[in-house]
Rosetta silent file (secondary structure, phi, psi, omega in degrees, C-alpha in Angstrom):
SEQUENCE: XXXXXXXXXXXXXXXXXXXXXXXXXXXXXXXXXXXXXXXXXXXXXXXXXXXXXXXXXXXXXXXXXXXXXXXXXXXXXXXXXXXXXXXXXXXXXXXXXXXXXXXXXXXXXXXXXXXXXXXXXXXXXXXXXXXXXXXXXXXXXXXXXXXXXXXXXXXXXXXXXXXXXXXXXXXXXXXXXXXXXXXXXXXXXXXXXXXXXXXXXXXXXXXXXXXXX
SCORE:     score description
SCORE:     0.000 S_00000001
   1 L     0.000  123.765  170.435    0.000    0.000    0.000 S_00000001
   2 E  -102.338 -174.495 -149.060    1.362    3.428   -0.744 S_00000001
   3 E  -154.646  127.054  164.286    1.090    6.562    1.304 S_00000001
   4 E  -164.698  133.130 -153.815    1.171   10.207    0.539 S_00000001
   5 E   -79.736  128.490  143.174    2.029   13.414    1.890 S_00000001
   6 E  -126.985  156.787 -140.752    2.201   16.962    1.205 S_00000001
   7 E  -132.604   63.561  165.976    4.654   19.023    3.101 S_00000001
   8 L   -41.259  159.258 -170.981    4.121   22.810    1.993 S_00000001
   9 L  -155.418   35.291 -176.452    7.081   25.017    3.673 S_00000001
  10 L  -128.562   37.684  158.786    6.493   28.716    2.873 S_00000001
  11 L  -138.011  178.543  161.624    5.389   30.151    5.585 S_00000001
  12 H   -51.192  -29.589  170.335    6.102   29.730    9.923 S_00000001
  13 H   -59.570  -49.500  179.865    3.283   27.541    9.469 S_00000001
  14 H   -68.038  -54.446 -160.058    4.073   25.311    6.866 S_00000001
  15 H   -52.837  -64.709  168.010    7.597   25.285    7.870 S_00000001
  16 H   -46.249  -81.212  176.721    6.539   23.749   11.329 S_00000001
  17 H   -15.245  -58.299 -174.961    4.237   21.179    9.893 S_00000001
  18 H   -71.650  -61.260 -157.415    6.731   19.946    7.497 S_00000001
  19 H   -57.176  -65.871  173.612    9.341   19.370    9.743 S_00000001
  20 H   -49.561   -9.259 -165.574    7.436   17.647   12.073 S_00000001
  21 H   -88.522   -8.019  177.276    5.889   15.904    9.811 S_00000001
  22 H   -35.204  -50.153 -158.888    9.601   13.983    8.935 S_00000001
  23 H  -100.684   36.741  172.784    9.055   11.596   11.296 S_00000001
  24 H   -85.597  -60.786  178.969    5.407   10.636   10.149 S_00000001
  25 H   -54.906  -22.454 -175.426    7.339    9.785    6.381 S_00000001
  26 H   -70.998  -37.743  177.707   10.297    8.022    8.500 S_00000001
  27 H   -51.929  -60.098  179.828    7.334    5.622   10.176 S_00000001
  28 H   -54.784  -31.018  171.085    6.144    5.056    6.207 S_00000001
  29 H   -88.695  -18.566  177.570    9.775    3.866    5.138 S_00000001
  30 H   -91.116  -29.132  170.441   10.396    1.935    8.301 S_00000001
  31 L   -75.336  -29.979  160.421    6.731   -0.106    7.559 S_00000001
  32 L    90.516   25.412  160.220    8.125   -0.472    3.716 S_00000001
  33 L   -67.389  139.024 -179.476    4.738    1.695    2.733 S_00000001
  34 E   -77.057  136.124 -169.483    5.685    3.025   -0.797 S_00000001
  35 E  -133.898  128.280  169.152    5.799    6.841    0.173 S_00000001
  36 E   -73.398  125.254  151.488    5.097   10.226   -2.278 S_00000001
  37 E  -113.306   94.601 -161.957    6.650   12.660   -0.060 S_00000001
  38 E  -104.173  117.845  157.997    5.583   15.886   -2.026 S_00000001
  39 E  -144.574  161.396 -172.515    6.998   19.171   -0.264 S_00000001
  40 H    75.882 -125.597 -160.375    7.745   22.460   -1.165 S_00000001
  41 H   -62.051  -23.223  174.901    7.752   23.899   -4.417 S_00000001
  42 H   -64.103  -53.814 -132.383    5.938   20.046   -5.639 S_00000001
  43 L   -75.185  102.973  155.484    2.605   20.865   -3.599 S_00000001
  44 L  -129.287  162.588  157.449    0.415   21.396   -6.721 S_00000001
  45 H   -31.970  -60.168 -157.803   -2.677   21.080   -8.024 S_00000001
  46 H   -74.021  -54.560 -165.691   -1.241   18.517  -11.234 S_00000001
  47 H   -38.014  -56.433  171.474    1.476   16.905   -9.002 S_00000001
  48 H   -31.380  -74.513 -168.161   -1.055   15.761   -6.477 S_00000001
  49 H   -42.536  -75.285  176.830   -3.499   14.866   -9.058 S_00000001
  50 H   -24.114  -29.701 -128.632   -1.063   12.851  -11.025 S_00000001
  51 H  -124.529  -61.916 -179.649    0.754   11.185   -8.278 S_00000001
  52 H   -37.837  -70.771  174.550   -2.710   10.119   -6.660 S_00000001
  53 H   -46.353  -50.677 -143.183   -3.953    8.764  -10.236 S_00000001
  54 H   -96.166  -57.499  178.602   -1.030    7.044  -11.153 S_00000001
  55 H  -107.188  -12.746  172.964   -0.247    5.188   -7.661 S_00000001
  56 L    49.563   55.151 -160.701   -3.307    5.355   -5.537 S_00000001
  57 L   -62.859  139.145 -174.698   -2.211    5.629   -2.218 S_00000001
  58 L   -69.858   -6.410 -173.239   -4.419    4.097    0.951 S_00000001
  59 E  -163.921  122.498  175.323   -3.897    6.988    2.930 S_00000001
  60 L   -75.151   55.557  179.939   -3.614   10.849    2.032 S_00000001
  61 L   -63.986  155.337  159.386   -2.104   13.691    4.859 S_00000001
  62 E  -125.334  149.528  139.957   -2.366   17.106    3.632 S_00000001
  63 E  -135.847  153.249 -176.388   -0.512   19.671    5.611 S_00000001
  64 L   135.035  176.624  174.732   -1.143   23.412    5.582 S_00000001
  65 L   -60.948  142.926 -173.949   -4.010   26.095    5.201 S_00000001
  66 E  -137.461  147.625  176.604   -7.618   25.390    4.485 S_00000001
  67 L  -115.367 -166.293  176.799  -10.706   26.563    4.567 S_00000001
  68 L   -68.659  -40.145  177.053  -14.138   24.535    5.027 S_00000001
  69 L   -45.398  -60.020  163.166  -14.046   24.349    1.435 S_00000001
  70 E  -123.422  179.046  151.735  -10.711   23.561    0.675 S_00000001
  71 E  -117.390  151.155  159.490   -7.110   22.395    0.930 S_00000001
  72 L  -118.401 -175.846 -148.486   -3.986   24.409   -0.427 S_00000001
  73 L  -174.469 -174.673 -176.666   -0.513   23.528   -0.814 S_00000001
  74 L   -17.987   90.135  172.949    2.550   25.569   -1.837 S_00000001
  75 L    78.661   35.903  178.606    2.011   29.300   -2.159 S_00000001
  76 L    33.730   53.018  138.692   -2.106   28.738   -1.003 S_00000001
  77 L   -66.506  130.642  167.538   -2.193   27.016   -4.367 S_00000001
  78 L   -42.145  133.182  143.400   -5.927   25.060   -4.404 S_00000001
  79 L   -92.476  -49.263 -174.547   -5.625   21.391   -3.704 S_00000001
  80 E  -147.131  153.043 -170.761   -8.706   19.954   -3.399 S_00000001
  81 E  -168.196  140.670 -153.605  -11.973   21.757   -3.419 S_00000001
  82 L   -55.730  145.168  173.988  -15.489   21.310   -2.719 S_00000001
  83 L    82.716   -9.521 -177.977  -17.618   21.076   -5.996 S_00000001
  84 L  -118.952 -115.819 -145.641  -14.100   20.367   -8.231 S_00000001
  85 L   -80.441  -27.550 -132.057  -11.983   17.731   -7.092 S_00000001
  86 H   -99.393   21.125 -162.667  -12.487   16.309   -4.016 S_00000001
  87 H   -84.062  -44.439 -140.659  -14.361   12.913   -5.756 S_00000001
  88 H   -79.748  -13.819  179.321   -9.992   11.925   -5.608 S_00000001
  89 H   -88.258  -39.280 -174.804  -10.330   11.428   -1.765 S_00000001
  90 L   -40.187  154.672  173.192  -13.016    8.787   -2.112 S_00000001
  91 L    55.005   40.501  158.542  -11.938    4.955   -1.235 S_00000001
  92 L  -172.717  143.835 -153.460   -9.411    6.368    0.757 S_00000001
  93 L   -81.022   68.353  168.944   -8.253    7.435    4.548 S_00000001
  94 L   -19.296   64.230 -169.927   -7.717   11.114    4.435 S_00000001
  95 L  -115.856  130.771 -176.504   -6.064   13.415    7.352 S_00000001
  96 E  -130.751  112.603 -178.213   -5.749   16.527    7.033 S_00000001
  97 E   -63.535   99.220  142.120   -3.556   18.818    9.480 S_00000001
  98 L  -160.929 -176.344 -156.713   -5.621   22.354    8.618 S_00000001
  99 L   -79.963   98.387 -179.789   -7.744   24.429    9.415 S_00000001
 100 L    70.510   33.615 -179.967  -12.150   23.859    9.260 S_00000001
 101 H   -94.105  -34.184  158.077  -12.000   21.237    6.420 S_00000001
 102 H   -53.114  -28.732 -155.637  -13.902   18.700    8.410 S_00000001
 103 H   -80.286  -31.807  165.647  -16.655   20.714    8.611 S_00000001
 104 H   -90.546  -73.330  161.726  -17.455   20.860    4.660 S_00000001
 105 H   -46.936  -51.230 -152.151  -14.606   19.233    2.797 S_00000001
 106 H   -78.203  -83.373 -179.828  -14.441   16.160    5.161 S_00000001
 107 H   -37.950  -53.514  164.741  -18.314   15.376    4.691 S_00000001
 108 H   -50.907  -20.050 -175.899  -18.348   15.787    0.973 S_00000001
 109 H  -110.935   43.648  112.528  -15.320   13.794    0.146 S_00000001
 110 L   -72.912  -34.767 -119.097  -17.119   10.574    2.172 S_00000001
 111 L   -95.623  -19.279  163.896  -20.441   11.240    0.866 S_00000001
 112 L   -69.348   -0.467  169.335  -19.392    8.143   -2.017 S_00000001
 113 L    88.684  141.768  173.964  -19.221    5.857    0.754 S_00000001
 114 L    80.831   -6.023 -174.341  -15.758    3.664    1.493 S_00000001
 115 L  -121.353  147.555 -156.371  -13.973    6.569    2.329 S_00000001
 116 E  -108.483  148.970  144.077  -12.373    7.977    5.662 S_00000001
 117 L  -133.670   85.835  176.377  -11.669   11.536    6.677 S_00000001
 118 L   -75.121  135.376  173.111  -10.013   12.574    9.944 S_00000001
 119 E   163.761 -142.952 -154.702   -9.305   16.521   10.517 S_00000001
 120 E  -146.998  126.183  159.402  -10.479   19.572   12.460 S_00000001
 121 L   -90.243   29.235  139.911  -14.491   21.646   11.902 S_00000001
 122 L  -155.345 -174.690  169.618  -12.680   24.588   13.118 S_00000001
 123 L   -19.115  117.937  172.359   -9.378   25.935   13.688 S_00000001
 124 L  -106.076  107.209  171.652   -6.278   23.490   14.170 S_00000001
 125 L  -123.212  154.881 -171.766   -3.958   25.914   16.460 S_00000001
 126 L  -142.247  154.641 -176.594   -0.601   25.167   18.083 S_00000001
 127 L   -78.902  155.836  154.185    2.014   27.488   20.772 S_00000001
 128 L  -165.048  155.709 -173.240    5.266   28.256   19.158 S_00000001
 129 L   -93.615   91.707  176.409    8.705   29.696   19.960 S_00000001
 130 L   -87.651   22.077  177.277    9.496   32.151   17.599 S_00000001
 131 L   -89.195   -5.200 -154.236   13.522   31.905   18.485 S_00000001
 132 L  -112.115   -2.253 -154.824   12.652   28.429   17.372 S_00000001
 133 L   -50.519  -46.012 -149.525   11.115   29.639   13.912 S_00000001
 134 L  -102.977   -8.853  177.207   14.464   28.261   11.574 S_00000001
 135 L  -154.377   88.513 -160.320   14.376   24.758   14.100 S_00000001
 136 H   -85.346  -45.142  171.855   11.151   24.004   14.567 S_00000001
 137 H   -58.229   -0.041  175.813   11.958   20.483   15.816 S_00000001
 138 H   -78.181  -27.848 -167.041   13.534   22.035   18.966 S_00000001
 139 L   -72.284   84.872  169.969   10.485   23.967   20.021 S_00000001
 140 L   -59.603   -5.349 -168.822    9.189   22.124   23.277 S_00000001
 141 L  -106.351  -30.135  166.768    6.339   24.827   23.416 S_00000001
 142 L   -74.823  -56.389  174.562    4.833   23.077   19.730 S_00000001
 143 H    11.620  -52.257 -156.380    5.690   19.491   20.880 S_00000001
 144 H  -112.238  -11.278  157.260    2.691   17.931   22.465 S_00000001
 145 H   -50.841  -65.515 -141.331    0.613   19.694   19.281 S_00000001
 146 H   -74.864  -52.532 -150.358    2.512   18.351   16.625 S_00000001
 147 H   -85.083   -2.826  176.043    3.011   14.929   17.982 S_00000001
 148 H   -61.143  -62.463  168.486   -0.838   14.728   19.429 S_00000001
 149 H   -47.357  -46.050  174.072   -1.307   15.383   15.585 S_00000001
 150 H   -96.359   20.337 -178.693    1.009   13.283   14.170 S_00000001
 151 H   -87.694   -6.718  165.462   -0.419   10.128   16.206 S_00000001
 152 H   -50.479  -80.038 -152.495   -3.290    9.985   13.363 S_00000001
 153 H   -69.404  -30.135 -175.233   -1.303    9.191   10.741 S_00000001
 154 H   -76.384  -12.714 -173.433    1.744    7.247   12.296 S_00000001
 155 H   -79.664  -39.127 -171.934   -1.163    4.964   13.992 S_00000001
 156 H   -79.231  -44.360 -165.109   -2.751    4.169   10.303 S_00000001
 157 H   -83.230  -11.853  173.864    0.820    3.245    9.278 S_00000001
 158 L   -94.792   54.928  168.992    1.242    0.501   11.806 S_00000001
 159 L    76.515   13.144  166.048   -2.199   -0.388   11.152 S_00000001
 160 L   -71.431  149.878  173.328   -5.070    0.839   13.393 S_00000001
 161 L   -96.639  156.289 -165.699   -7.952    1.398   12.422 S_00000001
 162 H   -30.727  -46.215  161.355   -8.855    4.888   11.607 S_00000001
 163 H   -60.847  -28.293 -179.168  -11.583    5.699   14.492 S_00000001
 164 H   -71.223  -34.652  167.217   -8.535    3.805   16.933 S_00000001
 165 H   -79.097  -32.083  157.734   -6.211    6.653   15.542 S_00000001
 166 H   -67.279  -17.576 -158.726   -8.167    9.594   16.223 S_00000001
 167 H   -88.019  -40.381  178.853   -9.089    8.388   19.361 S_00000001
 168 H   -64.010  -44.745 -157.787   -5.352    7.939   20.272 S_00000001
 169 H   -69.394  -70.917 -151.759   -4.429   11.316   18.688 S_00000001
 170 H   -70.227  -15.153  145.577   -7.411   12.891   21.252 S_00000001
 171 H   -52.008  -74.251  169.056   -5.665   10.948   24.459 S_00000001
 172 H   -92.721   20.292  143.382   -2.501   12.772   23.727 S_00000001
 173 H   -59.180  -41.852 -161.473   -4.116   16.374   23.478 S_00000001
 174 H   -88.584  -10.298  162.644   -5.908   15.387   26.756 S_00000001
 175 H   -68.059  -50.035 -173.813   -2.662   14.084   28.461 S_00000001
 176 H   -63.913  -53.917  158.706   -0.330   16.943   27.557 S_00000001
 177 H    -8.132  -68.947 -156.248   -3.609   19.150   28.953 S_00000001
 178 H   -69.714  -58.254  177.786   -3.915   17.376   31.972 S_00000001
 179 H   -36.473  -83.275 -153.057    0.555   17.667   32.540 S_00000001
 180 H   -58.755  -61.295 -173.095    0.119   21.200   31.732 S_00000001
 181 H   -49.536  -24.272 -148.175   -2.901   22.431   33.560 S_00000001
 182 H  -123.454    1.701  172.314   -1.767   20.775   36.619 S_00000001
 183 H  -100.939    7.389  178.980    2.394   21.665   36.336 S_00000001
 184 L   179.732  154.807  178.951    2.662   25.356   36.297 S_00000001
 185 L   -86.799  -22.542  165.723    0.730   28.753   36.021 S_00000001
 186 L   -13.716  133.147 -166.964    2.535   30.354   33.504 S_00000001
 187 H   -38.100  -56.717 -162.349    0.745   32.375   30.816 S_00000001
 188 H   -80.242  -41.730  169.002    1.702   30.458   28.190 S_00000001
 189 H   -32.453  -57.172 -165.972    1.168   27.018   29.610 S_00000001
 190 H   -65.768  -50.296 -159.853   -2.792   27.926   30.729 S_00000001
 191 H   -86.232  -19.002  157.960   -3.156   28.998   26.930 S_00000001
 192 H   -31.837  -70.714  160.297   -1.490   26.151   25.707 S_00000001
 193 H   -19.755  -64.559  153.207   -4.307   23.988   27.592 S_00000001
 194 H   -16.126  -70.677  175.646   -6.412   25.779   26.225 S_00000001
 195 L   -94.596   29.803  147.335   -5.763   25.276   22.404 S_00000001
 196 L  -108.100   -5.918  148.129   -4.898   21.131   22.907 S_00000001
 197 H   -55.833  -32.601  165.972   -8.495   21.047   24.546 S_00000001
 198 H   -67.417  -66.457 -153.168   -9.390   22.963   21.048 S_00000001
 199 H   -72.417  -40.510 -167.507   -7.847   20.826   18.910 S_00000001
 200 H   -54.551  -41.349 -163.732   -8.898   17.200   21.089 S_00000001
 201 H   -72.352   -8.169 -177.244  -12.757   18.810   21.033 S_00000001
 202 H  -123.596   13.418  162.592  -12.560   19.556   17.210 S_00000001
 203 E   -58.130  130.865  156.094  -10.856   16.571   15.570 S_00000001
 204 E  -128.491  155.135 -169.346  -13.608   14.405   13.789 S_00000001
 205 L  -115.270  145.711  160.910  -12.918   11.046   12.198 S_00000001
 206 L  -133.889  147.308 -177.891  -15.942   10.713    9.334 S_00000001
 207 E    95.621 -141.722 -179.236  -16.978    8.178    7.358 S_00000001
 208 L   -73.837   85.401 -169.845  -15.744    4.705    7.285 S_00000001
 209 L   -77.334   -8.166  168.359  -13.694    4.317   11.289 S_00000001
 210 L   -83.985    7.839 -178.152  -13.191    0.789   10.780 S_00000001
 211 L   -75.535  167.557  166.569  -10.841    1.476    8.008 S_00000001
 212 L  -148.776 -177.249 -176.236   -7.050    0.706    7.724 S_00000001
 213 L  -118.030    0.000    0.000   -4.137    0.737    4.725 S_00000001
């Protein structure tokens, strides 16, 4: 089964994502999943499409900005988009790190049936270090985001089923909560809480939750 990623990088946002997102593709190469790792300047419309058509990978991430509507990729090019494209997700297990794309996208690209979509009906927000902005894997204040986040997708590559990986992903927003809320008062910590209590309450897995790759 192949597996594939895109890992936009041209903003602080994007930047973070992709980096963290290394060791989701290192999981996919250590499992011997055949892996598209499309980042940077590749996140296109035609690359996707092509790359999708042509190998047909069991499981999709997107990271980067979104709307309910959509996904983008490199330089807020459109990826996928309600009413165009998004027929390309069917018959296949979808997660997408961005922003209110469950709420629209996510329902619409299920609605053929056989198909999975894990992602956020509002805002996906995370703490950062902006001293940490050029080494984003350093940043202990993103940490329990990213890797809360990236327990969807590394959980589908050893084989869980999809509803088992969201469920996991929202256990470690609400542990790194519970750690934080209960070790220190600090500003940023309480708003920290705060947005991994956001993110656990606005994940949704739709569609098929018994799926796997």
């Amino acid at each position: 089964m192949s597996f594939l990623i895109t890992r936009p990088d041209y903003d602080p946002v994007t930047k973070y994502l992709s980096y963290w997102s290394e060791s989701i593709v290192e999981v996919a190469k250590n499992k011997g999943r055949k892996t598209v790792d499309l980042k940077g300047q590749k996140v296109t419309k035609d690359e996707l499409t092509g790359r999708i058509a042509k190998l047909n990978p069991s499981l999709v991430v997107f990271n980067g900005h979104c709307s309910e509507n959509s996904i983008v990729g490199q330089n807020d090019e459109t990826l996928i988009e309600v009413g165009d494209n998004e027929h390309i997700l069917h018959s296949r297990i979808t997660y997408a790190v961005s922003c209110r794309c469950g709420k629209n996208l996510g329902p619409k690209s299920v609605e053929a049936g056989n198909s999975t979509f894990i992602g956020y009906d509002d805002d996906f927000v995370f703490m950062s270090d902006r001293k940490y902005l050029s080494r984003p894997l350093k940043d202990k204040m993103a940490q329990p985001f990213m890797e809360a986040s990236n327990r969807v997708p590394i959980s589908l590559l050893k084989g869980h089923k999809a509803s088992d990986a969201s469920r996991q992903s929202k256990e470690m927003f609400e542990k790194s909560y519970k750690t934080l809320s209960s070790s220190s008062s600090d500003p940023n910590s309480l708003q920290a809480t705060h947005f991994l209590w956001w993110d656990m309450m606005h994940q949704v897995c739709l569609g098929n939750g018994n799926a796997t790759i």
